[in-house]
């Protein structure tokens, strides 16, 4: 099933995310997490692609396993560390196993002195074009409400997002954000640039202080005072932080849906229990 069809129906969609184990890591806990997540009946589950292009076989296997449990999968695919030929093989494998939804990503640059390597992709927009030309996939791409860390400013950032959409991307998924006003302003900027594809709002339930410190270091995501107060008050207490993090994510989602943002993607970080808690908090809202 192509996800673009789902988004066109205009209902609230709710999706989850899983990341594969490292090479050599155990597969069974992953399968168990997939089974717990599929039992929650999300609209789809996205499966991340190992940083630097590692563990790709695992992304394909897990995406196929998600679909065997009756839930559509969205396979992430990064291109900067692979040749065009290697990316073509991954697409062959995905399509051979019935996975027809791909999130086309550049990936982080492994070694800036070597970028772009001959025969490699430079930007995600090139990958979107190639997948489109090949056919047989619904293609999504990433976007950054606060701008991508390498972008000189937000205007350039939107122009590059538009290139991905013009290249044929069907939908966008946002980087996580903790202040909904940042997303609302971003959505206005997209409209001003005539970017009209569905935008999935990426929400991360923060369950420990270390996790959020890592996120801020890597992506520069802003933390609003309300969220900082929660971190200060509960960051040292695992159980309290988990509860407050789930409640904060729930409130963010309620506000988004109340303001007409209907596609919600939860960065579940392989924690089905958090997903279950948040979905239970939203049960009447999600069933509308
Ligand atoms: P691009 O869209 O290519 O953008 C990269 C940078 O180049 C941006 O600064 C952009 O503004 C700029 N740019 C784009 N086009 C041009 C141009 N023509 N000229 C000049 N500058 C340009 N990483 C993983 O390794 N695995 C994953 O599974 C994964 N999943 C992700 C899911 C989501 C929803 C998001 C938001 C990110 C994910 N990432 C993942 C991280 C992502 O790979 C990095 O953020 C990466 O640095 C950028 O990828 P991109 O696809 O956004 O790149």
Short mmCIF file of C-alpha atoms and ligand atoms in Angstrom, two decimals:
data_model
loop_
_atom_site.label_atom_id
_atom_site.label_comp_id
_atom_site.label_asym_id
_atom_site.label_seq_id
_atom_site.Cartn_x
_atom_site.Cartn_y
_atom_site.Cartn_z
CA UNK A 1 0.00 0.00 0.00
CA UNK A 2 1.36 3.41 -0.96
CA UNK A 3 1.31 5.76 2.04
CA UNK A 4 0.38 8.74 -0.15
CA UNK A 5 -3.07 7.13 -0.55
CA UNK A 6 -3.44 7.01 3.22
CA UNK A 7 -2.53 10.69 3.64
CA UNK A 8 -4.99 11.70 0.90
CA UNK A 9 -7.85 10.15 2.87
CA UNK A 10 -7.51 13.07 5.30
CA UNK A 11 -7.97 11.06 8.53
CA UNK A 12 -5.64 11.39 11.50
CA UNK A 13 -2.67 9.10 10.93
CA UNK A 14 -0.40 7.85 13.69
CA UNK A 15 2.87 6.11 12.94
CA UNK A 16 5.72 4.63 14.97
CA UNK A 17 9.43 4.10 14.39
CA UNK A 18 11.91 1.34 15.01
CA UNK A 19 15.66 1.15 14.47
CA UNK A 20 17.50 -2.06 13.59
CA UNK A 21 20.03 -3.68 15.92
CA UNK A 22 23.71 -2.98 15.22
CA UNK A 23 25.51 -5.51 12.96
CA UNK A 24 25.98 -8.67 15.02
CA UNK A 25 23.20 -7.59 17.42
CA UNK A 26 20.36 -9.90 18.41
CA UNK A 27 17.35 -9.92 16.10
CA UNK A 28 14.77 -11.55 18.38
CA UNK A 29 14.21 -8.60 20.79
CA UNK A 30 13.67 -6.50 17.68
CA UNK A 31 11.05 -8.88 16.34
CA UNK A 32 9.34 -8.86 19.74
CA UNK A 33 9.31 -5.04 19.71
CA UNK A 34 7.83 -5.10 16.20
CA UNK A 35 5.09 -7.49 17.32
CA UNK A 36 4.24 -5.24 20.28
CA UNK A 37 4.15 -2.20 18.04
CA UNK A 38 2.07 -3.79 15.29
CA UNK A 39 -0.43 -4.94 17.96
CA UNK A 40 -1.08 -1.22 18.62
CA UNK A 41 -2.31 -0.94 15.00
CA UNK A 42 -0.42 2.16 13.92
CA UNK A 43 -1.00 3.35 10.34
CA UNK A 44 2.58 2.38 9.49
CA UNK A 45 5.96 1.77 11.11
CA UNK A 46 9.11 3.36 9.77
CA UNK A 47 12.39 1.47 9.98
CA UNK A 48 15.54 3.58 10.18
CA UNK A 49 18.71 2.99 8.20
CA UNK A 50 21.98 2.54 10.11
CA UNK A 51 24.11 5.70 10.16
CA UNK A 52 26.73 5.59 7.41
CA UNK A 53 24.63 3.09 5.47
CA UNK A 54 25.42 0.22 7.87
CA UNK A 55 22.95 -2.54 8.70
CA UNK A 56 20.92 -2.03 5.53
CA UNK A 57 20.10 -5.72 5.16
CA UNK A 58 18.55 -5.37 8.57
CA UNK A 59 16.37 -2.44 7.56
CA UNK A 60 15.03 -4.51 4.66
CA UNK A 61 14.48 -7.59 6.87
CA UNK A 62 12.74 -5.62 9.60
CA UNK A 63 10.59 -3.69 7.13
CA UNK A 64 9.52 -7.01 5.57
CA UNK A 65 8.85 -8.41 9.05
CA UNK A 66 6.68 -5.36 9.95
CA UNK A 67 4.61 -6.00 6.83
CA UNK A 68 4.30 -9.72 7.63
CA UNK A 69 2.53 -8.54 10.82
CA UNK A 70 -0.09 -6.69 8.77
CA UNK A 71 1.20 -3.09 9.09
CA UNK A 72 2.71 -1.11 6.18
CA UNK A 73 6.42 -0.33 6.54
CA UNK A 74 8.33 2.77 5.53
CA UNK A 75 11.98 1.85 4.91
CA UNK A 76 14.50 4.65 5.42
CA UNK A 77 17.28 4.74 2.84
CA UNK A 78 20.36 6.96 3.08
CA UNK A 79 22.48 7.53 -0.01
CA UNK A 80 25.59 9.55 0.81
CA UNK A 81 27.71 6.55 1.80
CA UNK A 82 26.64 4.31 -1.09
CA UNK A 83 27.15 4.21 -4.82
CA UNK A 84 24.13 4.59 -7.10
CA UNK A 85 24.51 0.93 -7.98
CA UNK A 86 24.39 -0.16 -4.32
CA UNK A 87 21.29 1.97 -3.70
CA UNK A 88 19.70 0.37 -6.78
CA UNK A 89 20.29 -3.09 -5.27
CA UNK A 90 18.61 -2.06 -2.02
CA UNK A 91 15.61 -0.78 -3.95
CA UNK A 92 15.45 -4.08 -5.88
CA UNK A 93 15.46 -5.95 -2.60
CA UNK A 94 12.78 -3.77 -1.03
CA UNK A 95 10.55 -4.08 -4.03
CA UNK A 96 11.16 -7.86 -4.23
CA UNK A 97 9.95 -8.15 -0.64
CA UNK A 98 6.86 -6.01 -1.16
CA UNK A 99 8.09 -2.87 0.64
CA UNK A 100 6.84 0.01 -1.50
CA UNK A 101 7.39 3.04 0.78
CA UNK A 102 10.81 4.64 1.13
CA UNK A 103 12.04 7.68 3.09
CA UNK A 104 14.79 9.05 0.83
CA UNK A 105 17.61 10.58 2.89
CA UNK A 106 21.07 11.88 2.30
CA UNK A 107 22.44 10.64 5.64
CA UNK A 108 25.17 12.33 7.64
CA UNK A 109 28.44 12.97 5.82
CA UNK A 110 30.94 10.40 7.14
CA UNK A 111 34.10 12.33 6.20
CA UNK A 112 33.71 15.89 4.93
CA UNK A 113 37.10 15.84 3.14
CA UNK A 114 35.84 12.99 0.97
CA UNK A 115 32.42 14.49 0.13
CA UNK A 116 30.96 13.92 -2.37
CA UNK A 117 32.75 10.70 -3.32
CA UNK A 118 32.86 9.93 -7.05
CA UNK A 119 29.80 7.93 -8.11
CA UNK A 120 27.98 8.78 -4.87
CA UNK A 121 24.94 10.92 -4.27
CA UNK A 122 25.31 14.45 -2.96
CA UNK A 123 21.79 15.41 -1.85
CA UNK A 124 18.60 13.55 -1.00
CA UNK A 125 16.83 15.32 -3.90
CA UNK A 126 18.98 13.25 -6.32
CA UNK A 127 17.85 10.05 -4.62
CA UNK A 128 14.20 11.16 -4.77
CA UNK A 129 14.58 11.78 -8.54
CA UNK A 130 16.15 8.36 -9.12
CA UNK A 131 13.48 6.52 -7.15
CA UNK A 132 10.76 8.43 -8.98
CA UNK A 133 12.31 7.65 -12.36
CA UNK A 134 12.47 3.99 -11.44
CA UNK A 135 8.81 3.89 -10.28
CA UNK A 136 7.06 1.45 -7.95
CA UNK A 137 7.61 3.41 -4.71
CA UNK A 138 5.89 6.08 -2.66
CA UNK A 139 8.73 8.41 -1.65
CA UNK A 140 9.03 10.57 1.44
CA UNK A 141 11.84 12.89 2.56
CA UNK A 142 13.05 14.65 5.70
CA UNK A 143 12.47 18.28 6.66
CA UNK A 144 13.66 20.44 9.55
CA UNK A 145 11.28 22.98 11.14
CA UNK A 146 14.29 24.73 12.72
CA UNK A 147 16.45 24.36 9.58
CA UNK A 148 19.00 21.62 8.92
CA UNK A 149 22.25 22.15 10.84
CA UNK A 150 24.25 22.65 7.61
CA UNK A 151 21.83 25.18 6.07
CA UNK A 152 23.04 28.78 6.00
CA UNK A 153 19.52 30.01 6.89
CA UNK A 154 15.89 28.91 6.94
CA UNK A 155 15.12 30.41 3.54
CA UNK A 156 17.76 28.30 1.79
CA UNK A 157 16.60 25.33 3.80
CA UNK A 158 13.02 25.67 2.49
CA UNK A 159 14.31 26.05 -1.07
CA UNK A 160 16.17 22.75 -0.76
CA UNK A 161 13.10 21.06 0.73
CA UNK A 162 11.14 22.36 -2.27
CA UNK A 163 13.69 20.75 -4.61
CA UNK A 164 12.95 17.39 -3.01
CA UNK A 165 9.24 17.92 -3.48
CA UNK A 166 9.72 19.11 -7.07
CA UNK A 167 11.83 15.99 -7.66
CA UNK A 168 8.76 13.91 -6.80
CA UNK A 169 8.64 13.40 -3.06
CA UNK A 170 5.11 12.52 -1.90
CA UNK A 171 5.36 13.58 1.74
CA UNK A 172 7.74 15.03 4.33
CA UNK A 173 8.51 13.90 7.87
CA UNK A 174 9.85 16.49 10.27
CA UNK A 175 12.81 16.34 12.56
CA UNK A 176 11.61 16.24 16.17
CA UNK A 177 10.64 19.54 17.78
CA UNK A 178 9.46 20.42 21.29
CA UNK A 179 7.68 23.69 20.59
CA UNK A 180 4.65 23.43 18.33
CA UNK A 181 4.87 27.10 17.36
CA UNK A 182 8.11 26.24 15.54
CA UNK A 183 6.20 23.73 13.43
CA UNK A 184 3.30 26.12 12.73
CA UNK A 185 5.72 28.80 11.48
CA UNK A 186 7.51 26.20 9.34
CA UNK A 187 4.20 25.10 7.79
CA UNK A 188 3.48 28.72 6.83
CA UNK A 189 6.93 29.01 5.21
CA UNK A 190 6.27 25.82 3.23
CA UNK A 191 2.94 27.18 2.00
CA UNK A 192 4.57 30.47 1.01
CA UNK A 193 6.97 28.41 -1.14
CA UNK A 194 4.05 26.46 -2.57
CA UNK A 195 5.12 23.19 -0.94
CA UNK A 196 1.82 21.36 -0.53
CA UNK A 197 2.64 17.72 0.20
CA UNK A 198 1.52 16.18 3.53
CA UNK A 199 3.89 16.96 6.41
CA UNK A 200 4.17 14.37 9.19
CA UNK A 201 4.95 15.95 12.54
CA UNK A 202 7.75 14.03 14.29
CA UNK A 203 7.26 13.87 18.06
CA UNK A 204 9.84 12.42 20.42
CA UNK A 205 8.71 11.34 23.89
CA UNK A 206 11.79 12.16 25.97
CA UNK A 207 12.23 9.62 28.73
CA UNK A 208 15.67 10.51 30.06
CA UNK A 209 17.89 13.56 30.32
CA UNK A 210 20.85 12.00 28.42
CA UNK A 211 18.63 11.37 25.40
CA UNK A 212 17.60 15.02 25.11
CA UNK A 213 21.15 16.28 25.64
CA UNK A 214 22.28 14.10 22.70
CA UNK A 215 19.46 15.39 20.50
CA UNK A 216 20.25 19.03 21.23
CA UNK A 217 23.96 18.45 20.55
CA UNK A 218 23.31 16.76 17.19
CA UNK A 219 20.41 18.76 15.81
CA UNK A 220 20.38 22.07 17.68
CA UNK A 221 16.67 21.54 18.51
CA UNK A 222 15.33 24.31 20.76
CA UNK A 223 13.96 23.38 24.18
CA UNK A 224 11.15 25.67 25.35
CA UNK A 225 11.16 26.88 29.00
CA UNK A 226 8.23 24.60 29.87
CA UNK A 227 10.16 21.58 28.71
CA UNK A 228 13.37 22.73 30.43
CA UNK A 229 11.47 23.05 33.70
CA UNK A 230 10.35 19.43 33.36
CA UNK A 231 13.92 18.33 32.69
CA UNK A 232 15.21 20.30 35.69
CA UNK A 233 12.54 18.97 38.01
CA UNK A 234 12.35 15.32 36.90
CA UNK A 235 15.55 14.66 34.90
CA UNK A 236 17.22 12.92 37.85
CA UNK A 237 14.35 10.52 38.50
CA UNK A 238 13.90 7.87 35.80
CA UNK A 239 10.28 6.97 36.51
CA UNK A 240 9.13 10.55 36.96
CA UNK A 241 10.95 11.67 33.80
CA UNK A 242 9.39 8.87 31.77
CA UNK A 243 5.91 9.83 32.96
CA UNK A 244 6.47 13.55 32.39
CA UNK A 245 8.02 12.89 28.93
CA UNK A 246 5.03 10.81 27.83
CA UNK A 247 2.62 13.47 29.16
CA UNK A 248 4.52 16.27 27.37
CA UNK A 249 4.45 14.36 24.05
CA UNK A 250 0.74 13.64 24.53
CA UNK A 251 -0.01 17.33 25.07
CA UNK A 252 2.05 18.31 22.03
CA UNK A 253 0.08 15.86 19.90
CA UNK A 254 -3.30 17.03 21.20
CA UNK A 255 -2.38 20.63 20.39
CA UNK A 256 -1.19 19.63 16.89
CA UNK A 257 -4.35 17.70 16.08
CA UNK A 258 -6.54 20.48 17.52
CA UNK A 259 -4.79 22.88 15.14
CA UNK A 260 -5.29 20.71 12.06
CA UNK A 261 -1.99 18.82 11.89
CA UNK A 262 -3.33 15.34 11.27
CA UNK A 263 -0.27 13.19 10.49
CA UNK A 264 1.67 12.35 13.64
CA UNK A 265 4.88 10.32 13.66
CA UNK A 266 6.11 9.13 17.04
CA UNK A 267 9.87 8.60 17.43
CA UNK A 268 9.38 5.54 19.60
CA UNK A 269 13.08 4.51 19.76
CA UNK A 270 12.17 0.81 20.05
CA UNK A 271 10.01 1.41 23.13
CA UNK A 272 6.57 -0.06 22.43
CA UNK A 273 5.49 0.59 26.04
CA UNK A 274 5.82 4.37 25.60
CA UNK A 275 3.95 4.20 22.30
CA UNK A 276 1.20 2.19 23.99
CA UNK A 277 0.93 4.70 26.84
CA UNK A 278 0.68 7.70 24.52
CA UNK A 279 -1.79 5.97 22.21
CA UNK A 280 -3.94 5.06 25.23
CA UNK A 281 -3.88 8.72 26.31
CA UNK A 282 -5.15 9.62 22.85
CA UNK A 283 -7.55 6.72 22.31
CA UNK A 284 -10.75 8.75 21.78
CA UNK A 285 -8.90 11.33 19.67
CA UNK A 286 -7.26 8.76 17.40
CA UNK A 287 -10.51 6.88 16.84
CA UNK A 288 -12.28 9.98 15.47
P1 LIG B 1 19.34 16.75 2.16
O1 LIG B 1 17.92 17.02 1.88
O2 LIG B 1 20.21 16.33 1.03
O3 LIG B 1 19.95 18.04 2.87
C1 LIG B 1 21.25 18.01 3.45
C2 LIG B 1 21.79 19.44 3.55
O4 LIG B 1 22.10 19.91 2.24
C3 LIG B 1 20.78 20.44 4.12
O5 LIG B 1 21.51 21.42 4.87
C4 LIG B 1 20.15 21.06 2.89
O6 LIG B 1 19.63 22.35 3.14
C5 LIG B 1 21.36 21.09 1.95
N1 LIG B 1 21.01 20.99 0.51
C6 LIG B 1 20.09 20.18 -0.04
N2 LIG B 1 20.08 20.35 -1.38
C7 LIG B 1 21.03 21.27 -1.67
C8 LIG B 1 21.52 21.86 -2.87
N3 LIG B 1 21.01 21.53 -4.06
N4 LIG B 1 22.54 22.78 -2.80
C9 LIG B 1 23.06 23.12 -1.59
N5 LIG B 1 22.64 22.61 -0.41
C10 LIG B 1 21.63 21.68 -0.45
N6 LIG B 1 19.88 9.43 9.16
C11 LIG B 1 20.27 8.13 9.04
O7 LIG B 1 21.48 7.85 8.93
N7 LIG B 1 19.34 7.10 9.01
C12 LIG B 1 18.02 7.35 9.11
O8 LIG B 1 17.21 6.39 9.08
C13 LIG B 1 17.57 8.69 9.24
N8 LIG B 1 16.24 8.99 9.32
C14 LIG B 1 15.83 10.31 9.40
C15 LIG B 1 14.46 10.59 9.43
C16 LIG B 1 14.01 11.90 9.52
C17 LIG B 1 12.53 12.20 9.55
C18 LIG B 1 14.96 12.96 9.61
C19 LIG B 1 14.48 14.39 9.78
C20 LIG B 1 16.32 12.69 9.57
C21 LIG B 1 16.78 11.36 9.45
N9 LIG B 1 18.14 11.04 9.38
C22 LIG B 1 18.55 9.73 9.25
C23 LIG B 1 19.15 12.11 9.48
C24 LIG B 1 19.56 12.66 8.09
O9 LIG B 1 20.20 11.66 7.34
C25 LIG B 1 20.49 13.86 8.32
O10 LIG B 1 19.79 14.91 8.92
C26 LIG B 1 21.28 14.34 7.11
O11 LIG B 1 22.31 15.22 7.58
C27 LIG B 1 20.47 15.12 6.07
O12 LIG B 1 19.66 14.28 5.35
P2 LIG B 1 18.56 14.89 4.31
O13 LIG B 1 17.94 13.73 3.64
O14 LIG B 1 17.68 15.86 5.01
O15 LIG B 1 19.55 15.64 3.30
#
